């Protein structure tokens, strides 16, 4: 039981860092540009698809990772130029409608280009095995690599946002974008930078998860809702909040799904527990979000000045 | 923004004129549609019209709180689902009486609206959007796990609701006119709410919540009641949808469905009540015809939505009002 719990905690961490990679870009775009980007999930999906294609061309995971990142960045910048730049000054409803349209377009476009059948990407050979954990349980190395790379990105972001000049501008932009612009900073270039960087992080998450998940149309939509839950719990615009909330959601969701039935059995018969358990597990994170927002209507770590 | 003001003013004046003419036109066309059903197979046309009108009810109800209260609910499909599941679950227990099913559908929607609204309305702006989404997802997953009632696969309804044993929903034409009456009722109810003192408080809170609070209004209560009314009307839409489709499933309350409702409101014209009716019709008609033409219709439909946002401010109604406003001015 305890080693199973340990494995599930690792799985929860893995989901958590994945959510963080997606939520980090989302919360920055949200915080700095005040833009609701429902289409952020398509970057994650595109990252995965592009990695599959480039892997087919080059046969090297590293090369396909780099190429996929460059391609998602290029796609994001084109999207920013064509659509998002016109949306910053609009209200949230316009954001919802335009980005909903982009989701429809890209989800179907992916079906058109790659087909509706799920694709897969092999795990890089260097990390393909499993390690033995305590209690003799095997754990795939690749999941540990995902956790490690996610934590590395978190540290990198902490340094970048907290201790560099660009990061200072980003934080200032999240607090008061018009003022930053009035001080002579090219706010359009800052917006483009933040948008492109956030999209690239989501693309990175897509590439990293591709070896253990099936790559299919619409894969970005489900994770996007989770990422929104993360940034709302964490407090919009806060990287630190996104990190804490992502790990929280990852652990609560994974542990809830693994142990809800067992826990419920303590209170009720096995048959109702099997019915109620999965429902309760899928609801758990939304309940958590409702509780957090009831107690703290602006999230756990609200960005200053909001 | 500033230099556009004169056009906007003219647009508002044109919209006010349209506020009488357009609803008359909409309901006239809808009432005449079954008679004009010579071009297409009648049942197909009636079914499509019925479907459009059920969603128009939900979209107009959403417009009541989005357009007049600035309460952007991203979980309104949940109410459609509640209304539909009330019909489905009661039918699976052999209860098909309208006078039982409809009050239960409405009561379930109102109770859910009051419970979730009480929490959601403590938050503002984006947080409100996201917390309503969260509550919508909760209901979605609850329905997905209702194993006795079909779970993910949904629930087929063996027989439609009856009134005192009379199968009033059986004939497609009668069903069509009942749904039309429900839509007209929804529209005029929302319109009189917007024009009443209650509606003015709601609109005042949208413009400036602090000022309304300073004037002594407990806007929280007003917003909660508006949220419950909107939810109940969506429950009505769900009730009708279940009867028209003979089927309910969790897909009725997916977050995409909630997004579609918002898009119907925006596409037609927010804050007009009749705009969302047009929006629902245009949305569903485009989806219907494009999907007959190509499997990949969303590749065309997605950019269309983006273009409407970028160039058609105020939706189709706003676009029309701007065009006519310019011509008269």
Coordinates of C-alpha atoms in Angstrom, one line a residue:
Chain A
X1 CA 0.0 0.0 0.0
X2 CA 2.7 2.5 1.0
X3 CA 4.8 1.8 -2.2
X4 CA 1.6 2.1 -4.3
X5 CA 1.0 5.4 -2.6
X6 CA 4.5 6.5 -3.5
X7 CA 4.0 5.6 -7.1
X8 CA 0.8 7.5 -7.3
X9 CA 2.5 10.5 -5.6
X10 CA 5.1 10.4 -8.4
X11 CA 2.4 10.2 -11.0
X12 CA 0.6 13.1 -9.4
X13 CA 3.9 15.1 -9.4
X14 CA 4.3 14.2 -13.1
X15 CA 0.8 15.5 -13.9
X16 CA 1.5 18.5 -11.7
X17 CA 4.7 19.6 -13.6
X18 CA 2.9 19.0 -16.9
X19 CA 0.1 21.3 -15.8
X20 CA 2.6 23.8 -14.6
X21 CA 4.3 23.9 -18.0
X22 CA 1.0 24.7 -19.6
X23 CA -0.4 27.0 -16.9
X24 CA 2.8 29.1 -16.6
X25 CA 2.3 30.5 -20.1
X26 CA -1.4 30.8 -19.6
X27 CA -1.1 32.7 -16.4
X28 CA 1.6 35.1 -17.9
X29 CA -0.6 35.8 -20.9
X30 CA -3.6 36.2 -18.7
X31 CA -1.7 38.4 -16.2
X32 CA 0.2 40.6 -18.6
X33 CA -2.3 41.0 -21.5
X34 CA -5.5 40.3 -19.6
X35 CA -6.3 37.8 -22.4
X36 CA -8.4 34.6 -21.9
X37 CA -6.7 32.2 -24.3
X38 CA -8.8 29.1 -24.6
X39 CA -6.6 28.2 -27.6
X40 CA -3.6 27.7 -25.4
X41 CA -4.2 24.0 -25.4
X42 CA -3.8 23.7 -29.1
X43 CA -0.1 24.7 -28.7
X44 CA 0.3 21.7 -26.5
X45 CA -1.4 19.5 -29.0
X46 CA 0.6 20.9 -31.9
X47 CA 3.8 20.4 -29.9
X48 CA 3.0 16.7 -29.7
X49 CA 2.0 16.3 -33.3
X50 CA 5.0 18.2 -34.7
X51 CA 7.3 16.1 -32.5
X52 CA 5.8 12.9 -34.1
X53 CA 6.3 14.3 -37.6
X54 CA 9.8 15.6 -37.0
X55 CA 10.7 12.3 -35.3
X56 CA 9.6 10.5 -38.5
X57 CA 11.8 12.8 -40.5
X58 CA 15.0 12.9 -38.4
X59 CA 14.8 9.8 -36.2
X60 CA 16.2 11.7 -33.3
X61 CA 14.1 12.7 -30.3
X62 CA 16.3 15.7 -29.4
X63 CA 16.2 17.0 -33.0
X64 CA 12.4 16.6 -33.1
X65 CA 12.1 18.4 -29.7
X66 CA 14.1 21.4 -30.9
X67 CA 12.3 21.5 -34.3
X68 CA 8.9 21.2 -32.7
X69 CA 9.7 24.0 -30.3
X70 CA 10.8 26.3 -33.1
X71 CA 7.7 25.4 -35.1
X72 CA 5.2 26.0 -32.2
X73 CA 6.9 29.3 -31.5
X74 CA 6.5 30.3 -35.2
X75 CA 2.9 29.2 -35.2
X76 CA 2.2 31.2 -32.0
X77 CA 3.9 34.3 -33.3
X78 CA 1.9 34.1 -36.6
X79 CA -1.3 33.7 -34.5
X80 CA -0.4 36.6 -32.3
X81 CA 0.2 38.8 -35.3
X82 CA -2.9 37.8 -37.2
X83 CA -5.5 37.5 -34.4
X84 CA -4.4 38.1 -30.8
X85 CA -2.9 41.5 -31.3
X86 CA -6.3 42.8 -32.3
X87 CA -7.9 41.2 -29.2
X88 CA -5.9 42.7 -26.3
X89 CA -8.1 45.8 -26.1
X90 CA -11.3 43.8 -26.3
X91 CA -13.4 42.4 -23.5
X92 CA -13.2 38.8 -22.2
X93 CA -16.3 37.7 -24.2
X94 CA -14.5 38.5 -27.5
X95 CA -11.5 36.5 -26.3
X96 CA -13.7 33.5 -25.5
X97 CA -15.4 33.6 -28.9
X98 CA -12.2 34.2 -31.0
X99 CA -10.1 31.6 -29.2
X100 CA -13.0 29.1 -29.4
X101 CA -13.0 29.6 -33.2
X102 CA -9.2 29.0 -33.2
X103 CA -9.7 25.7 -31.3
X104 CA -12.3 24.5 -33.8
X105 CA -10.0 25.4 -36.6
X106 CA -6.8 23.8 -35.3
X107 CA -8.5 20.7 -33.9
X108 CA -10.1 20.0 -37.3
X109 CA -7.0 21.1 -39.1
X110 CA -5.0 18.5 -37.2
X111 CA -7.5 15.8 -38.2
X112 CA -7.2 17.0 -41.8
X113 CA -3.4 16.9 -41.8
X114 CA -2.6 14.0 -39.5
X115 CA -5.8 12.0 -39.6
X116 CA -8.2 11.2 -36.7
X117 CA -6.4 8.1 -35.5
X118 CA -4.1 8.5 -32.5
X119 CA -0.4 8.6 -33.1
X120 CA 2.5 7.7 -30.8
X121 CA 6.0 8.8 -30.2
X122 CA 8.6 6.3 -28.9
X123 CA 10.4 7.0 -25.7
X124 CA 14.0 8.1 -26.3
X125 CA 16.2 5.0 -26.0
X126 CA 18.5 6.5 -23.3
X127 CA 15.5 6.9 -21.0
X128 CA 13.4 3.9 -22.1
X129 CA 13.8 1.6 -19.2
X130 CA 12.3 1.5 -15.7
X131 CA 13.9 2.0 -12.3
X132 CA 13.2 -0.2 -9.3
X133 CA 11.6 1.7 -6.5
X134 CA 11.4 0.6 -2.9
X135 CA 9.2 -2.5 -2.5
X136 CA 10.3 -3.8 -5.9
X137 CA 7.9 -1.6 -7.9
X138 CA 9.1 -0.6 -11.4
X139 CA 8.7 3.0 -12.4
X140 CA 9.3 4.3 -16.0
X141 CA 12.4 6.5 -16.3
X142 CA 10.7 8.8 -18.8
X143 CA 8.1 10.0 -16.2
X144 CA 11.0 10.9 -13.9
X145 CA 12.6 12.8 -16.8
X146 CA 9.3 14.7 -17.2
X147 CA 9.2 15.6 -13.5
X148 CA 12.9 16.7 -13.6
X149 CA 12.6 18.8 -16.7
X150 CA 9.4 20.4 -15.4
X151 CA 11.1 21.3 -12.1
X152 CA 14.1 22.7 -14.1
X153 CA 11.8 24.9 -16.1
X154 CA 10.2 26.1 -12.9
X155 CA 13.6 27.1 -11.5
X156 CA 14.5 28.7 -14.8
X157 CA 11.3 30.7 -14.8
X158 CA 11.8 31.7 -11.2
X159 CA 15.2 33.2 -12.1
X160 CA 14.0 34.7 -15.4
X161 CA 10.8 36.3 -14.0
X162 CA 12.2 37.2 -10.6
X163 CA 15.8 38.3 -11.3
X164 CA 16.2 39.6 -14.8
X165 CA 15.3 42.9 -16.5
X166 CA 12.8 41.2 -18.9
X167 CA 11.2 39.4 -16.0
X168 CA 10.9 42.7 -14.1
X169 CA 9.0 44.2 -17.1
X170 CA 6.8 41.1 -17.3
X171 CA 5.9 41.5 -13.6
X172 CA 5.4 45.2 -14.0
X173 CA 3.2 44.4 -17.0
X174 CA 1.1 42.0 -15.0
X175 CA 0.5 44.8 -12.4
X176 CA -0.1 47.7 -14.7
X177 CA 0.5 47.3 -18.4
X178 CA -0.6 50.9 -19.5
X179 CA 1.9 52.4 -17.0
X180 CA 4.7 50.2 -18.3
X181 CA 3.9 51.3 -21.8
X182 CA 3.8 55.0 -20.7
X183 CA 7.3 54.5 -19.3
X184 CA 8.6 53.9 -22.8
X185 CA 8.7 50.1 -22.9
X186 CA 7.6 48.7 -26.3
X187 CA 4.6 46.9 -24.8
X188 CA 3.7 45.2 -28.1
X189 CA 7.1 43.5 -28.3
X190 CA 6.8 42.5 -24.6
X191 CA 3.3 41.0 -25.3
X192 CA 4.6 39.1 -28.3
X193 CA 7.6 37.8 -26.3
X194 CA 5.4 36.6 -23.4
X195 CA 2.8 35.1 -25.8
X196 CA 5.4 33.3 -27.9
X197 CA 7.3 32.1 -24.8
X198 CA 4.1 30.8 -23.1
X199 CA 3.1 29.0 -26.3
X200 CA 6.5 27.4 -26.5
X201 CA 6.3 26.1 -22.9
X202 CA 2.9 24.5 -23.8
X203 CA 4.5 23.0 -26.9
X204 CA 7.4 21.6 -24.8
X205 CA 4.8 20.0 -22.5
X206 CA 3.2 18.4 -25.5
X207 CA 6.5 17.0 -26.8
X208 CA 7.4 15.6 -23.4
X209 CA 4.1 13.9 -22.8
X210 CA 3.8 12.5 -26.3
X211 CA 5.9 9.3 -25.6
X212 CA 3.5 8.2 -22.8
X213 CA 0.1 9.5 -24.1
X214 CA -1.6 8.9 -27.4
X215 CA -1.3 12.0 -29.6
X216 CA -4.8 12.7 -30.8
X217 CA -7.0 15.6 -31.9
X218 CA -8.6 17.5 -29.0
X219 CA -6.0 16.3 -26.5
X220 CA -5.3 20.0 -25.6
X221 CA -8.9 20.7 -24.6
X222 CA -9.1 18.5 -21.6
X223 CA -5.8 19.6 -20.2
X224 CA -6.6 23.3 -20.9
X225 CA -9.6 23.2 -18.5
X226 CA -7.3 21.7 -15.8
X227 CA -4.7 24.5 -16.6
X228 CA -7.4 27.1 -16.1
X229 CA -8.3 25.6 -12.8
X230 CA -4.6 25.8 -11.8
X231 CA -4.2 29.5 -12.7
X232 CA -7.5 30.5 -11.0
X233 CA -6.5 28.6 -7.8
X234 CA -3.0 30.0 -8.0
X235 CA -4.0 33.5 -8.6
X236 CA -3.9 34.9 -12.2
X237 CA -0.6 36.3 -13.2
X238 CA 1.4 34.5 -10.5
X239 CA 4.0 32.0 -11.6
X240 CA 4.5 30.9 -8.0
X241 CA 0.8 30.4 -7.6
X242 CA 0.7 28.4 -10.8
X243 CA 3.5 26.2 -9.5
X244 CA 1.9 25.5 -6.1
X245 CA -1.6 25.0 -7.6
X246 CA -0.4 22.8 -10.4
X247 CA 1.3 20.4 -8.0
X248 CA -1.8 20.5 -5.8
X249 CA -4.2 19.7 -8.6
X250 CA -1.9 17.0 -10.0
X251 CA -1.6 15.3 -6.7
X252 CA -5.3 15.7 -5.7
X253 CA -6.5 14.5 -9.1
X254 CA -4.2 11.5 -9.3
X255 CA -4.6 10.4 -5.7
X256 CA -8.3 11.0 -5.8
X257 CA -8.7 8.7 -8.9
X258 CA -6.5 6.0 -7.3
X259 CA -7.9 5.9 -3.8
X260 CA -11.4 7.4 -3.9
X261 CA -13.1 4.0 -4.0
X262 CA -10.9 2.6 -1.2
X263 CA -11.5 5.6 1.0
X264 CA -15.3 5.5 0.4
X265 CA -15.4 1.8 1.3
X266 CA -14.6 2.9 4.8
X267 CA -18.0 4.6 4.9
X268 CA -20.3 2.6 2.6
X269 CA -20.7 -0.8 1.0
X270 CA -18.3 -1.8 -1.9
X271 CA -21.0 -1.5 -4.6
X272 CA -22.1 2.1 -3.9
X273 CA -18.4 3.0 -3.3
X274 CA -17.6 1.8 -6.8
X275 CA -20.4 4.0 -8.3
X276 CA -19.8 7.1 -6.3
X277 CA -16.0 6.9 -6.2
X278 CA -15.1 7.7 -9.8
X279 CA -17.6 10.5 -9.9
X280 CA -16.3 12.0 -6.7
X281 CA -12.7 11.7 -8.0
X282 CA -13.4 13.6 -11.2
X283 CA -15.2 16.3 -9.3
X284 CA -12.5 16.6 -6.6
X285 CA -10.4 19.4 -8.2
X286 CA -13.5 21.4 -9.1
X287 CA -14.7 21.1 -5.5
X288 CA -11.2 22.2 -4.4
X289 CA -11.4 25.2 -6.8
X290 CA -14.8 26.2 -5.4
X291 CA -13.5 26.0 -1.9
X292 CA -10.4 28.1 -2.6
X293 CA -12.4 30.7 -4.5
X294 CA -15.0 30.9 -1.7
X295 CA -12.3 31.6 0.9
X296 CA -10.0 33.6 -1.4
X297 CA -11.9 35.0 -4.4
X298 CA -8.7 36.1 -6.2
X299 CA -6.8 32.8 -5.7
X300 CA -4.0 31.8 -3.4
X301 CA -1.3 34.1 -4.6
X302 CA -3.0 37.1 -6.2
X303 CA -0.6 39.2 -8.3
X304 CA 0.0 42.6 -6.6
X305 CA -2.1 45.5 -7.9
X306 CA -4.9 43.4 -9.1
Chain B
X1 CA -12.9 54.1 -29.1
X2 CA -13.6 57.8 -28.7
X3 CA -13.9 58.7 -32.4
X4 CA -16.3 55.9 -33.0
X5 CA -18.8 57.4 -30.5
X6 CA -21.2 59.1 -33.0
X7 CA -21.5 55.9 -35.0
X8 CA -22.1 54.0 -31.8
X9 CA -24.9 56.5 -30.8
X10 CA -26.5 56.1 -34.2
X11 CA -26.2 52.4 -33.9
X12 CA -27.9 52.5 -30.5
X13 CA -30.8 54.5 -32.0
X14 CA -31.0 52.1 -34.9
X15 CA -31.0 49.2 -32.4
X16 CA -33.8 50.8 -30.5
X17 CA -35.9 50.9 -33.7
X18 CA -34.9 47.4 -34.4
X19 CA -35.9 46.4 -30.9
X20 CA -39.6 46.4 -32.1
X21 CA -39.3 45.4 -35.7
X22 CA -36.8 42.6 -35.5
X23 CA -38.5 40.5 -32.8
X24 CA -41.7 40.8 -34.8
X25 CA -40.0 39.6 -37.9
X26 CA -38.3 36.7 -36.1
X27 CA -41.5 35.4 -34.6
X28 CA -43.4 36.0 -37.8
X29 CA -40.9 33.9 -39.8
X30 CA -40.8 31.2 -37.1
X31 CA -44.6 31.0 -37.0
X32 CA -44.9 30.8 -40.8
X33 CA -42.0 28.2 -41.2
X34 CA -44.1 25.0 -40.9
X35 CA -46.6 26.3 -43.5
X36 CA -43.7 27.1 -45.9
X37 CA -42.2 23.7 -45.5
X38 CA -42.8 22.7 -49.1
X39 CA -39.1 23.1 -50.1
X40 CA -37.7 20.6 -47.7
X41 CA -39.1 17.4 -46.1
X42 CA -41.4 18.8 -43.5
X43 CA -40.2 16.7 -40.6
X44 CA -36.6 17.6 -41.2
X45 CA -37.4 21.3 -41.3
X46 CA -39.6 21.1 -38.2
X47 CA -37.0 19.2 -36.3
X48 CA -34.3 21.7 -37.2
X49 CA -36.6 24.6 -36.3
X50 CA -37.5 23.0 -33.0
X51 CA -33.8 22.5 -32.2
X52 CA -32.9 26.0 -33.1
X53 CA -35.7 27.4 -30.9
X54 CA -34.7 25.3 -27.9
X55 CA -31.2 26.7 -28.1
X56 CA -32.5 30.2 -28.7
X57 CA -34.4 29.9 -25.4
X58 CA -31.1 29.0 -23.6
X59 CA -29.2 31.7 -25.5
X60 CA -31.7 34.4 -24.7
X61 CA -31.7 33.3 -21.0
X62 CA -27.9 33.6 -21.0
X63 CA -28.1 37.0 -22.5
X64 CA -30.3 38.1 -19.6
X65 CA -27.3 37.8 -17.2
X66 CA -24.4 38.3 -19.6
X67 CA -25.8 41.2 -21.6
X68 CA -27.6 43.0 -18.8
X69 CA -25.6 41.8 -15.7
X70 CA -22.1 41.3 -17.0
X71 CA -22.2 37.9 -15.4
X72 CA -20.4 35.7 -18.0
X73 CA -21.5 32.2 -17.1
X74 CA -19.3 29.5 -18.8
X75 CA -21.3 26.7 -17.3
X76 CA -24.8 27.3 -18.5
X77 CA -25.1 24.0 -20.4
X78 CA -25.4 22.5 -16.9
X79 CA -28.9 23.8 -16.7
X80 CA -29.9 22.4 -20.0
X81 CA -28.5 19.1 -18.8
X82 CA -30.5 19.3 -15.5
X83 CA -33.7 20.0 -17.3
X84 CA -33.1 17.2 -19.8
X85 CA -32.0 14.7 -17.2
X86 CA -35.1 15.5 -15.1
X87 CA -37.2 14.3 -18.1
X88 CA -35.0 11.3 -18.7
X89 CA -34.7 10.0 -15.2
X90 CA -38.5 10.4 -14.5
X91 CA -39.3 8.7 -17.8
X92 CA -37.1 5.8 -16.9
X93 CA -39.2 5.4 -13.7
X94 CA -42.4 5.5 -15.8
X95 CA -43.3 9.1 -14.9
X96 CA -44.2 10.9 -18.1
X97 CA -46.6 13.6 -16.8
X98 CA -45.6 17.1 -17.8
X99 CA -47.1 18.6 -14.7
X100 CA -44.7 16.6 -12.7
X101 CA -41.6 16.6 -15.0
X102 CA -41.6 20.3 -15.8
X103 CA -41.8 21.6 -12.2
X104 CA -39.1 19.2 -11.2
X105 CA -36.9 20.3 -14.2
X106 CA -37.3 23.9 -13.3
X107 CA -36.9 23.3 -9.5
X108 CA -33.7 21.4 -10.1
X109 CA -32.3 24.2 -12.2
X110 CA -33.3 26.9 -9.7
X111 CA -31.8 25.0 -6.8
X112 CA -28.6 24.4 -8.6
X113 CA -28.5 28.1 -9.7
X114 CA -29.0 29.3 -6.1
X115 CA -26.5 26.9 -4.6
X116 CA -23.7 27.6 -7.2
X117 CA -24.6 31.2 -7.7
X118 CA -24.3 31.9 -4.0
X119 CA -20.6 30.9 -4.2
X120 CA -19.9 32.1 -7.8
X121 CA -21.2 35.6 -7.3
X122 CA -18.7 36.3 -4.6
X123 CA -16.1 36.4 -7.4
X124 CA -15.8 38.8 -10.3
X125 CA -14.8 38.9 -13.9
X126 CA -12.5 36.1 -15.0
X127 CA -12.9 34.3 -11.7
X128 CA -16.6 34.2 -12.2
X129 CA -16.2 32.7 -15.7
X130 CA -13.9 30.0 -14.4
X131 CA -15.9 29.1 -11.3
X132 CA -19.1 28.7 -13.3
X133 CA -17.1 26.5 -15.6
X134 CA -16.0 24.4 -12.6
X135 CA -19.6 23.9 -11.4
X136 CA -20.6 23.0 -15.0
X137 CA -17.9 20.4 -15.1
X138 CA -19.1 19.0 -11.7
X139 CA -22.5 18.4 -13.1
X140 CA -21.0 17.0 -16.3
X141 CA -19.0 14.4 -14.4
X142 CA -21.9 13.6 -12.1
X143 CA -24.1 12.8 -15.1
X144 CA -21.2 10.8 -16.7
X145 CA -21.1 8.5 -13.6
X146 CA -24.8 8.0 -13.2
X147 CA -24.5 4.3 -14.2
X148 CA -28.2 3.5 -13.5
X149 CA -29.1 6.2 -16.0
X150 CA -26.7 5.3 -18.8
X151 CA -23.5 7.0 -17.6
X152 CA -21.4 8.3 -20.5
X153 CA -23.6 6.7 -23.1
X154 CA -26.7 8.7 -22.1
X155 CA -30.3 7.6 -21.7
X156 CA -32.9 7.0 -24.3
X157 CA -36.4 8.3 -23.4
X158 CA -39.0 5.7 -24.2
X159 CA -42.0 8.1 -24.3
X160 CA -42.3 11.9 -24.4
X161 CA -44.0 13.8 -21.7
X162 CA -47.8 13.9 -21.7
X163 CA -50.3 16.4 -20.3
X164 CA -53.0 14.7 -18.4
X165 CA -52.2 11.6 -20.5
X166 CA -52.5 13.6 -23.7
X167 CA -49.4 13.0 -25.9
X168 CA -49.0 16.7 -26.8
X169 CA -45.3 16.4 -27.8
X170 CA -45.9 13.5 -30.2
X171 CA -46.9 15.4 -33.3
X172 CA -43.8 17.3 -34.7
X173 CA -45.9 20.3 -35.7
X174 CA -47.5 20.6 -32.3
X175 CA -44.1 20.3 -30.6
X176 CA -42.8 23.0 -32.9
X177 CA -45.5 25.4 -31.9
X178 CA -45.2 24.6 -28.2
X179 CA -41.5 25.3 -28.4
X180 CA -42.2 28.5 -30.3
X181 CA -44.6 29.5 -27.6
X182 CA -42.0 28.8 -25.0
X183 CA -39.4 30.9 -26.9
X184 CA -41.9 33.8 -27.2
X185 CA -42.7 33.5 -23.5
X186 CA -39.0 33.5 -22.6
X187 CA -38.3 36.5 -24.8
X188 CA -41.1 38.6 -23.4
X189 CA -40.4 37.5 -19.8
X190 CA -36.8 38.5 -20.2
X191 CA -37.7 41.8 -21.9
X192 CA -40.1 42.8 -19.1
X193 CA -37.5 41.8 -16.5
X194 CA -34.9 44.0 -18.3
X195 CA -37.4 46.9 -18.4
X196 CA -38.5 46.6 -14.8
X197 CA -37.0 48.2 -11.7
X198 CA -35.3 44.8 -11.0
X199 CA -33.7 45.0 -14.5
X200 CA -32.6 48.5 -14.0
X201 CA -30.8 47.6 -10.8
X202 CA -29.1 44.7 -12.6
X203 CA -28.0 47.0 -15.5
X204 CA -26.8 49.6 -13.0
X205 CA -24.7 47.0 -11.2
X206 CA -23.2 46.1 -14.6
X207 CA -22.2 49.7 -15.3
X208 CA -20.9 50.5 -11.8
X209 CA -21.4 48.0 -9.0
X210 CA -19.9 50.3 -6.3
X211 CA -22.3 53.1 -7.1
X212 CA -25.3 50.8 -6.9
X213 CA -24.1 49.4 -3.6
X214 CA -23.6 53.0 -2.3
X215 CA -27.2 53.8 -3.4
X216 CA -28.3 51.1 -1.0
X217 CA -29.0 48.1 -3.3
X218 CA -27.8 44.7 -2.2
X219 CA -26.8 43.9 -5.7
X220 CA -25.7 40.4 -4.7
X221 CA -29.4 39.4 -4.2
X222 CA -30.5 40.9 -7.5
X223 CA -27.7 39.1 -9.3
X224 CA -28.5 35.8 -7.6
X225 CA -32.2 36.1 -8.5
X226 CA -31.3 36.9 -12.1
X227 CA -28.9 34.0 -12.2
X228 CA -31.7 31.7 -10.9
X229 CA -34.2 32.9 -13.5
X230 CA -31.6 32.5 -16.3
X231 CA -30.9 29.0 -15.0
X232 CA -34.6 28.1 -14.8
X233 CA -35.1 29.2 -18.4
X234 CA -32.2 27.0 -19.6
X235 CA -33.7 24.2 -17.6
X236 CA -36.9 24.7 -19.6
X237 CA -34.8 24.6 -22.8
X238 CA -33.3 21.3 -21.6
X239 CA -36.8 19.9 -20.8
X240 CA -37.9 20.7 -24.4
X241 CA -34.7 19.4 -25.9
X242 CA -35.1 16.0 -24.1
X243 CA -38.6 15.7 -25.4
X244 CA -37.6 16.6 -28.9
X245 CA -34.6 14.3 -29.1
X246 CA -36.0 11.4 -27.1
X247 CA -32.5 11.2 -25.6
X248 CA -30.3 12.8 -23.0
X249 CA -26.5 12.4 -22.5
X250 CA -23.7 14.1 -20.6
X251 CA -22.7 15.8 -23.8
X252 CA -25.6 18.2 -23.3
X253 CA -23.6 19.8 -20.5
X254 CA -20.1 19.7 -21.8
X255 CA -18.0 22.8 -21.5
X256 CA -18.0 23.1 -25.3
X257 CA -21.8 23.4 -25.2
X258 CA -21.5 26.2 -22.7
X259 CA -19.0 27.9 -25.0
X260 CA -21.4 27.5 -27.9
X261 CA -24.2 29.2 -25.9
X262 CA -21.9 32.2 -25.3
X263 CA -21.0 32.3 -29.0
X264 CA -24.7 32.2 -30.0
X265 CA -25.2 35.3 -27.7
X266 CA -22.2 37.1 -29.1
X267 CA -22.8 36.1 -32.7
X268 CA -26.3 37.5 -32.7
X269 CA -25.7 40.5 -30.6
X270 CA -25.2 40.7 -26.8
X271 CA -27.7 42.7 -24.7
X272 CA -30.6 42.6 -27.1
X273 CA -32.4 39.4 -26.2
X274 CA -33.5 38.9 -29.8
X275 CA -29.9 38.9 -31.1
X276 CA -29.2 35.6 -29.3
X277 CA -32.2 34.1 -31.1
X278 CA -30.7 35.1 -34.4
X279 CA -27.3 33.9 -33.2
X280 CA -28.7 30.5 -32.3
X281 CA -30.3 30.2 -35.7
X282 CA -27.3 31.3 -37.6
X283 CA -24.9 29.1 -35.6
X284 CA -27.0 26.0 -35.9
X285 CA -27.8 26.6 -39.6
X286 CA -24.2 27.2 -40.6
X287 CA -23.2 24.1 -38.6
X288 CA -25.9 22.1 -40.2
X289 CA -25.2 23.1 -43.8
X290 CA -21.4 23.1 -43.6
X291 CA -21.4 19.7 -42.0
X292 CA -23.5 18.3 -44.8
X293 CA -21.0 19.8 -47.3
X294 CA -17.7 18.6 -45.7
X295 CA -16.7 16.6 -42.7
X296 CA -14.1 19.2 -41.8
X297 CA -16.6 22.1 -41.6
X298 CA -15.0 23.5 -38.5
X299 CA -11.9 24.4 -40.4
X300 CA -14.2 27.0 -42.1
X301 CA -16.4 27.8 -39.2
X302 CA -13.6 28.5 -36.7
X303 CA -12.1 31.3 -38.8
X304 CA -15.6 32.6 -39.5
X305 CA -16.1 33.1 -35.7
X306 CA -12.7 34.9 -35.5
X307 CA -13.6 37.2 -38.3
X308 CA -17.0 38.0 -36.6
X309 CA -15.1 39.0 -33.5
X310 CA -12.5 41.1 -35.3
X311 CA -14.8 42.9 -37.7
X312 CA -18.4 42.5 -36.5
X313 CA -18.6 44.3 -33.2
X314 CA -22.0 43.8 -31.5
X315 CA -22.6 40.6 -33.5
X316 CA -24.9 40.4 -36.5
X317 CA -27.4 42.8 -34.9
X318 CA -24.7 45.4 -34.3
X319 CA -23.4 44.9 -37.8
X320 CA -26.9 45.4 -39.2
X321 CA -27.6 48.4 -37.0
X322 CA -24.3 50.0 -38.0
X323 CA -25.0 49.6 -41.7
X324 CA -28.5 51.0 -41.5
X325 CA -27.4 53.7 -39.0
X326 CA -24.7 54.9 -41.4
X327 CA -27.1 55.0 -44.3
X328 CA -29.7 57.0 -42.4
X329 CA -27.1 59.3 -40.8

